[in-house]
XYZ file of C-alpha atoms in Angstrom:
469
model
C -0.021 0.039 -0.033
C 1.167 3.576 -0.588
C 1.516 5.840 2.427
C -0.190 8.783 0.654
C -3.727 8.904 -0.756
C -4.153 10.045 -4.303
C -5.044 13.743 -4.423
C -4.194 14.614 -8.015
C -7.501 13.679 -9.456
C -5.822 12.520 -12.655
C -6.437 8.826 -12.406
C -3.080 7.971 -10.790
C -4.953 5.911 -8.222
C -5.686 3.293 -10.836
C -1.898 2.852 -11.294
C -1.478 2.425 -7.586
C -4.205 -0.073 -7.230
C -3.256 -2.158 -10.201
C 0.495 -1.875 -9.700
C 1.054 -1.269 -13.464
C 2.691 1.535 -15.361
C 0.702 4.257 -17.250
C 1.413 6.467 -20.110
C 1.810 10.116 -19.429
C 2.218 12.762 -22.091
C 5.123 15.016 -21.001
C 7.228 17.436 -22.971
C 10.666 16.311 -23.954
C 13.576 18.300 -22.492
C 14.352 21.370 -24.562
C 10.998 21.379 -26.350
C 8.011 23.563 -25.543
C 4.441 22.411 -25.614
C 2.904 23.137 -28.973
C 6.266 23.393 -30.741
C 6.272 22.289 -34.313
C 7.954 19.083 -35.378
C 7.405 15.462 -34.610
C 7.610 14.507 -30.994
C 6.984 17.928 -29.498
C 4.702 15.991 -27.146
C 5.859 12.410 -26.742
C 4.258 9.691 -24.649
C 6.428 8.501 -21.844
C 6.250 5.495 -19.564
C 5.992 6.476 -15.892
C 6.553 3.824 -13.290
C 4.010 3.305 -10.672
C 4.463 5.278 -7.450
C 6.833 3.751 -4.878
C 4.961 2.206 -1.966
C 5.685 0.688 1.405
C 3.415 -0.974 3.923
C 2.552 1.006 7.040
C 4.152 -1.662 9.240
C 7.452 -1.583 7.477
C 7.501 2.220 7.581
C 7.023 2.136 11.302
C 9.766 -0.421 11.788
C 12.127 1.805 9.696
C 11.193 4.786 11.858
C 11.914 2.766 15.015
C 15.345 1.837 13.736
C 16.143 5.388 12.859
C 15.028 6.534 16.368
C 17.331 3.896 17.895
C 20.247 5.134 15.815
C 19.403 8.723 16.770
C 19.621 7.661 20.416
C 23.102 6.268 19.816
C 24.064 9.347 17.811
C 23.394 11.758 20.737
C 24.891 9.397 23.235
C 28.117 9.997 21.360
C 27.692 13.701 21.866
C 27.855 13.552 25.613
C 29.631 10.270 26.456
C 32.852 12.269 27.031
C 31.159 14.547 29.605
C 30.468 11.598 31.887
C 34.211 10.767 32.269
C 35.876 14.052 31.352
C 38.044 14.332 34.496
C 39.551 10.904 33.885
C 40.177 11.722 30.224
C 41.866 14.962 31.306
C 44.106 13.158 33.715
C 45.029 10.442 31.230
C 46.029 12.859 28.416
C 47.171 15.660 30.794
C 44.640 18.106 29.212
C 43.991 21.475 30.860
C 40.501 22.730 31.591
C 40.623 25.188 28.699
C 41.726 22.483 26.282
C 39.162 20.084 27.627
C 36.494 22.472 26.468
C 37.950 22.245 22.981
C 36.883 18.604 22.811
C 33.282 19.565 22.304
C 34.213 22.604 20.204
C 36.120 20.389 17.763
C 33.246 17.929 17.664
C 30.562 20.564 16.994
C 32.702 22.522 14.481
C 33.437 19.419 12.421
C 29.742 18.513 12.503
C 28.713 21.937 11.345
C 31.277 22.086 8.489
C 30.446 18.599 7.203
C 26.656 18.875 7.439
C 26.348 20.799 4.142
C 28.491 18.168 2.453
C 26.202 15.378 3.587
C 23.248 17.435 2.652
C 24.538 17.710 -0.856
C 25.265 13.974 -1.034
C 21.957 13.105 0.538
C 20.084 15.055 -2.146
C 21.922 13.325 -4.985
C 23.150 9.913 -3.988
C 22.026 6.921 -1.917
C 20.939 8.119 1.497
C 21.161 4.608 2.974
C 24.809 4.378 1.931
C 25.488 7.835 3.454
C 23.887 6.778 6.715
C 25.856 3.518 6.828
C 29.086 5.417 6.193
C 28.282 7.817 9.003
C 27.658 5.004 11.494
C 30.872 3.260 10.500
C 32.768 6.505 10.725
C 31.678 7.452 14.258
C 31.661 3.920 15.686
C 35.052 2.969 14.150
C 36.682 6.202 15.279
C 35.206 5.979 18.696
C 36.573 2.448 19.120
C 39.970 3.485 17.844
C 40.175 6.425 20.213
C 40.157 3.979 23.181
C 43.592 2.741 22.101
C 45.304 6.097 21.794
C 48.415 6.480 23.963
C 48.702 9.319 26.492
C 51.410 11.210 24.493
C 49.108 11.535 21.468
C 46.373 13.709 23.004
C 46.093 15.592 19.660
C 44.970 12.379 18.038
C 42.150 12.128 20.577
C 40.999 15.611 19.632
C 41.110 14.586 16.021
C 39.067 11.491 16.696
C 36.301 13.651 18.283
C 36.226 15.750 15.153
C 35.811 12.624 12.971
C 33.006 11.363 15.216
C 31.318 14.757 14.627
C 31.591 14.286 10.885
C 29.939 10.877 11.164
C 27.258 12.327 13.379
C 26.536 15.021 10.813
C 25.695 12.342 8.214
C 22.935 10.919 10.363
C 21.600 14.236 11.751
C 21.337 15.648 8.217
C 19.911 12.754 6.210
C 17.770 10.667 8.631
C 14.961 13.194 8.925
C 14.676 13.378 5.134
C 14.195 9.627 4.988
C 11.398 9.870 7.526
C 9.898 12.713 5.450
C 9.633 10.392 2.475
C 7.991 7.625 4.508
C 5.200 9.612 6.193
C 3.007 12.599 5.372
C 0.986 15.197 7.229
C 0.044 14.317 10.798
C 1.860 11.000 10.612
C 5.058 12.768 9.709
C 4.654 15.295 12.542
C 4.128 12.554 15.056
C 7.049 10.483 13.820
C 9.429 13.438 13.760
C 8.353 14.416 17.235
C 9.198 10.906 18.525
C 12.487 10.977 16.563
C 13.615 14.258 18.168
C 12.607 13.103 21.625
C 15.669 10.771 21.445
C 17.931 13.856 21.359
C 17.536 14.712 25.054
C 17.169 11.059 25.973
C 20.340 10.141 24.123
C 22.247 13.177 25.571
C 21.370 12.108 29.090
C 22.067 8.429 28.537
C 25.487 9.263 26.973
C 26.485 11.027 30.192
C 25.079 8.164 32.280
C 26.765 5.442 30.185
C 30.167 7.130 30.388
C 29.891 7.549 34.179
C 28.536 4.019 34.778
C 31.097 2.266 32.695
C 33.861 4.259 34.379
C 32.544 3.246 37.792
C 32.207 -0.393 36.856
C 35.509 -0.858 35.080
C 37.647 1.942 36.483
C 38.796 2.685 32.882
C 37.162 5.329 30.701
C 38.359 3.421 27.545
C 35.659 0.731 27.979
C 32.895 3.305 27.352
C 34.249 3.714 23.827
C 34.383 -0.055 23.394
C 30.770 -0.712 24.521
C 29.239 1.847 22.138
C 30.508 0.128 18.945
C 28.642 -3.073 19.927
C 25.379 -1.150 20.068
C 26.219 0.655 16.875
C 27.010 -2.583 15.014
C 23.504 -3.758 15.790
C 22.233 -0.373 14.495
C 24.110 -0.753 11.293
C 22.692 -4.278 10.668
C 19.133 -2.993 11.376
C 19.656 -0.051 9.060
C 20.803 -2.258 6.107
C 18.079 -4.844 6.641
C 15.036 -2.815 7.724
C 15.383 0.724 6.496
C 14.493 1.404 2.847
C 15.817 4.264 0.755
C 12.581 5.732 -0.612
C 12.562 7.924 -3.704
C 12.757 11.585 -2.797
C 9.324 13.015 -2.498
C 7.747 9.549 -2.488
C 5.348 10.450 0.306
C 3.911 13.264 -1.757
C 4.066 11.285 -5.024
C 6.638 13.622 -6.429
C 9.176 11.142 -7.671
C 11.704 12.669 -10.035
C 11.056 9.946 -12.598
C 7.359 11.008 -12.745
C 7.916 14.722 -12.634
C 10.881 14.751 -14.996
C 12.527 17.805 -13.425
C 16.255 18.113 -14.232
C 18.718 17.935 -11.428
C 19.703 21.419 -10.134
C 23.189 22.387 -9.043
C 24.187 22.885 -5.407
C 24.451 26.683 -5.880
C 20.942 26.722 -7.320
C 19.638 24.703 -4.390
C 21.241 27.173 -2.001
C 19.739 30.152 -3.791
C 16.319 28.478 -3.758
C 16.584 27.832 -0.012
C 17.870 31.338 0.631
C 14.489 32.703 -0.561
C 12.750 30.600 2.117
C 15.155 31.035 5.037
C 14.155 34.457 6.300
C 12.974 33.034 9.619
C 16.168 31.022 10.028
C 18.362 34.035 9.403
C 16.406 36.051 11.913
C 16.762 33.299 14.424
C 20.502 33.184 14.008
C 20.986 36.960 14.289
C 18.592 37.483 17.235
C 20.039 34.459 18.979
C 23.583 35.857 18.951
C 22.513 39.387 19.950
C 20.089 38.118 22.603
C 22.621 35.894 24.324
C 25.131 38.748 24.542
C 22.532 41.295 25.758
C 21.135 38.914 28.386
C 24.541 37.986 29.817
C 25.667 41.597 29.889
C 22.465 42.825 31.481
C 22.675 40.105 34.153
C 26.293 40.936 34.845
C 25.592 44.613 35.394
C 22.250 44.300 37.175
C 23.586 41.664 39.558
C 25.884 44.239 41.126
C 22.829 46.059 42.602
C 20.399 43.234 42.900
C 21.303 39.635 43.815
C 18.082 38.415 42.252
C 18.853 40.072 38.924
C 19.172 36.900 36.836
C 15.734 35.380 37.379
C 14.154 38.773 37.179
C 15.784 39.369 33.765
C 14.551 36.022 32.603
C 11.072 36.687 33.904
C 10.783 40.121 32.302
C 12.233 38.934 28.968
C 9.830 35.980 28.832
C 6.775 38.019 29.685
C 7.697 40.607 27.074
C 8.455 37.821 24.572
C 5.037 36.313 25.115
C 3.388 39.613 24.330
C 5.569 40.090 21.189
C 4.743 36.560 19.956
C 1.030 37.183 20.517
C 1.096 40.373 18.567
C 3.166 38.756 15.763
C 0.585 36.014 15.360
C -2.393 38.347 15.533
C -0.918 40.892 13.084
C 0.134 38.183 10.566
C -3.227 38.494 8.766
C -3.101 42.287 8.689
C 0.465 43.253 7.972
C 3.370 40.906 7.502
C 5.994 43.613 8.169
C 4.648 44.319 11.662
C 4.410 40.594 12.303
C 8.096 40.107 11.453
C 9.049 43.101 13.702
C 7.400 41.603 16.728
C 8.688 38.190 15.825
C 12.232 39.490 15.798
C 11.707 41.210 19.140
C 10.269 38.033 20.594
C 13.076 35.876 19.507
C 15.539 38.469 20.761
C 13.986 38.438 24.205
C 13.800 34.653 24.301
C 17.472 34.383 23.496
C 18.433 36.607 26.463
C 17.745 33.663 28.745
C 20.137 31.035 27.383
C 23.361 32.004 29.193
C 21.533 33.441 32.205
C 19.654 30.201 32.939
C 22.901 28.202 32.860
C 24.454 30.699 35.313
C 21.455 30.372 37.655
C 21.737 26.611 37.576
C 25.445 26.567 38.362
C 24.980 28.936 41.259
C 22.514 26.794 43.094
C 24.222 23.413 42.603
C 27.355 22.207 44.433
C 30.362 21.972 42.122
C 30.628 18.175 42.158
C 27.031 17.787 40.859
C 27.045 20.414 38.077
C 27.673 18.001 35.309
C 24.667 15.914 36.327
C 22.602 19.026 36.815
C 23.457 20.259 33.255
C 22.556 16.841 31.847
C 19.212 16.872 33.659
C 18.497 20.402 32.480
C 19.205 19.440 28.931
C 17.014 16.339 29.134
C 14.110 18.029 30.912
C 14.333 21.113 28.725
C 14.130 19.195 25.494
C 11.443 16.773 26.760
C 9.168 19.596 27.882
C 10.150 21.823 24.955
C 11.173 21.092 21.411
C 10.662 17.327 21.623
C 6.906 17.358 22.149
C 5.819 20.863 21.112
C 5.772 20.217 17.318
C 3.424 17.332 17.787
C 1.195 19.148 20.293
C 1.025 22.192 17.983
C 0.150 20.019 15.066
C -2.401 18.158 17.079
C -4.177 21.275 18.172
C -4.108 22.581 14.651
C -5.499 19.359 13.267
C -8.274 19.318 15.856
C -9.288 22.857 14.951
C -9.167 22.140 11.229
C -11.439 19.184 11.629
C -14.269 21.368 12.839
C -13.822 24.026 10.108
C -14.385 24.152 6.370
C -11.462 22.935 4.300
C -9.947 26.099 2.941
C -6.577 27.955 2.935
C -7.877 30.609 5.310
C -9.143 28.080 7.839
C -5.887 26.191 7.619
C -4.008 29.467 8.402
C -6.333 30.273 11.340
C -5.947 26.835 12.790
C -2.179 27.106 12.839
C -2.394 30.662 14.128
C -4.574 29.631 17.060
C -2.391 26.594 17.859
C 0.755 28.780 17.995
C -0.983 31.126 20.445
C -0.546 28.298 22.976
C 3.241 28.978 22.787
C 2.666 32.549 23.997
C 0.755 31.211 27.043
C 3.528 28.730 27.856
C 6.178 31.497 27.531
C 4.164 33.703 29.918
C 3.942 30.761 32.311
C 7.688 30.397 32.216
C 8.022 34.078 33.134
C 5.908 33.478 36.152
C 8.058 30.506 37.165
C 11.171 32.717 37.034
C 9.456 35.188 39.384
C 9.050 32.385 41.852
C 12.736 31.491 41.280
C 13.662 35.011 42.288
C 12.081 34.411 45.670
C 14.151 31.306 46.326
C 17.409 32.116 44.610
C 19.396 33.580 47.470
C 18.335 30.774 49.857
C 19.330 28.079 47.395
C 22.627 29.821 46.590
C 23.527 30.052 50.252
C 22.675 26.321 50.735
C 24.885 25.387 47.829
C 27.795 27.335 49.334
C 27.533 25.653 52.766
C 30.487 23.378 53.522
C 29.709 19.693 53.420
C 26.704 20.118 51.163
C 26.043 16.923 49.097
C 27.739 13.569 49.389
C 31.479 13.307 49.130
C 33.737 10.674 47.608
C 37.428 9.873 47.701
C 38.307 12.460 45.094
C 36.544 15.169 47.093
C 38.484 14.104 50.238
C 41.732 14.296 48.311
C 40.852 17.721 46.972
C 39.935 19.052 50.370
C 43.160 17.706 51.855
C 45.142 19.321 49.128
C 43.387 22.644 49.622
C 43.999 22.435 53.404
C 47.699 21.709 52.966
C 47.987 24.503 50.405
C 46.372 26.907 52.913
C 48.649 25.869 55.706
C 51.737 26.473 53.512
C 50.384 29.882 52.508
C 49.856 30.832 56.089
C 53.416 29.774 57.080
C 54.831 31.780 54.190
């Protein structure tokens, strides 16, 4: 069965039902309809649309979700055992931060390459190469000698390149297996595994380190899971024709392949929102951090108050942007820019609040939990909920472009309400901030281990020497 119903009204459904090919009169390349000469319009055989059973599509989606889990476990597995890796390779704190920087930079630089390959060549092959790349490199990194710390940095970059392959291409495969509400639901589930994988990566690294006493074994366990993922990918995940879900196979449409520059120019005309998000994100983070730094000198509760005010104002801007979208697009974009700018003011400030109320030895775990909870309650489920609300509203309205727009408009208004609720939560945070900060600064807060005891002994001895001098 095909995953998409026939909506063309041109009799293509008969082809799908019978499973046979049909003739379609299409213009030959380089000839215009109505041109003189034999063959200006020539019959052409068009293969029947590609189809896949619903069960097989769901199995393929489950496999891709599993691989996405492993993908993001690789992102944060180093964080769970960073101190031991630092000690092994004699890496300073500043250089330790470069491990993730190298990973992310290589991912960002290679993502456009895989996007180009994924649009023109076998996506299944690209996904397989990506898994082999990150799993093989991760395994190899567990055998690097201490004197070759630069090689470990390089390995993290290669893992980032492999990760870019999956992050870039896998969603496009899901997009060609499902349509409309099904696609929204599947993508929501797929992206839920980002925070889950991030948290599990940290947990796996820490757990394996505790069990074996050697951080290397974490990089030797992951390839076993990834080998299973590769086998499942090869056996159970198809490589559907691009646009198969919407019945827009290139063989049926007959469009010529465009160049990469042409693709970029085409996307550039549709990326206004993305560009605004990048610019407002950079400016907002800087403004929020600087405002918190200055205001904190006169008010110890400055950080949650800045977050609360920015969220409440952002909720109003988003509400106005949605309401004015039908009236004037320019005003809608203005308020949208202001709303994104205000939202971005919170990113660095929230992290600072978290670190100030958690004892130092638990901050890594706290950051992992924040990432997990933030994604689960935020971008993981919100696309599906927004689509569900929109679909429910559309079901009760006439089927028209205007009603479709209004349904999406009203569903997005829920985001403004949630943002305002977040602002209220930060107001409550302001009431508790100083108490929680004082508790985190109290000596003996939290459980201690042998490393904490050694550190305290070292600090005590250092203090004694300083007093004698």
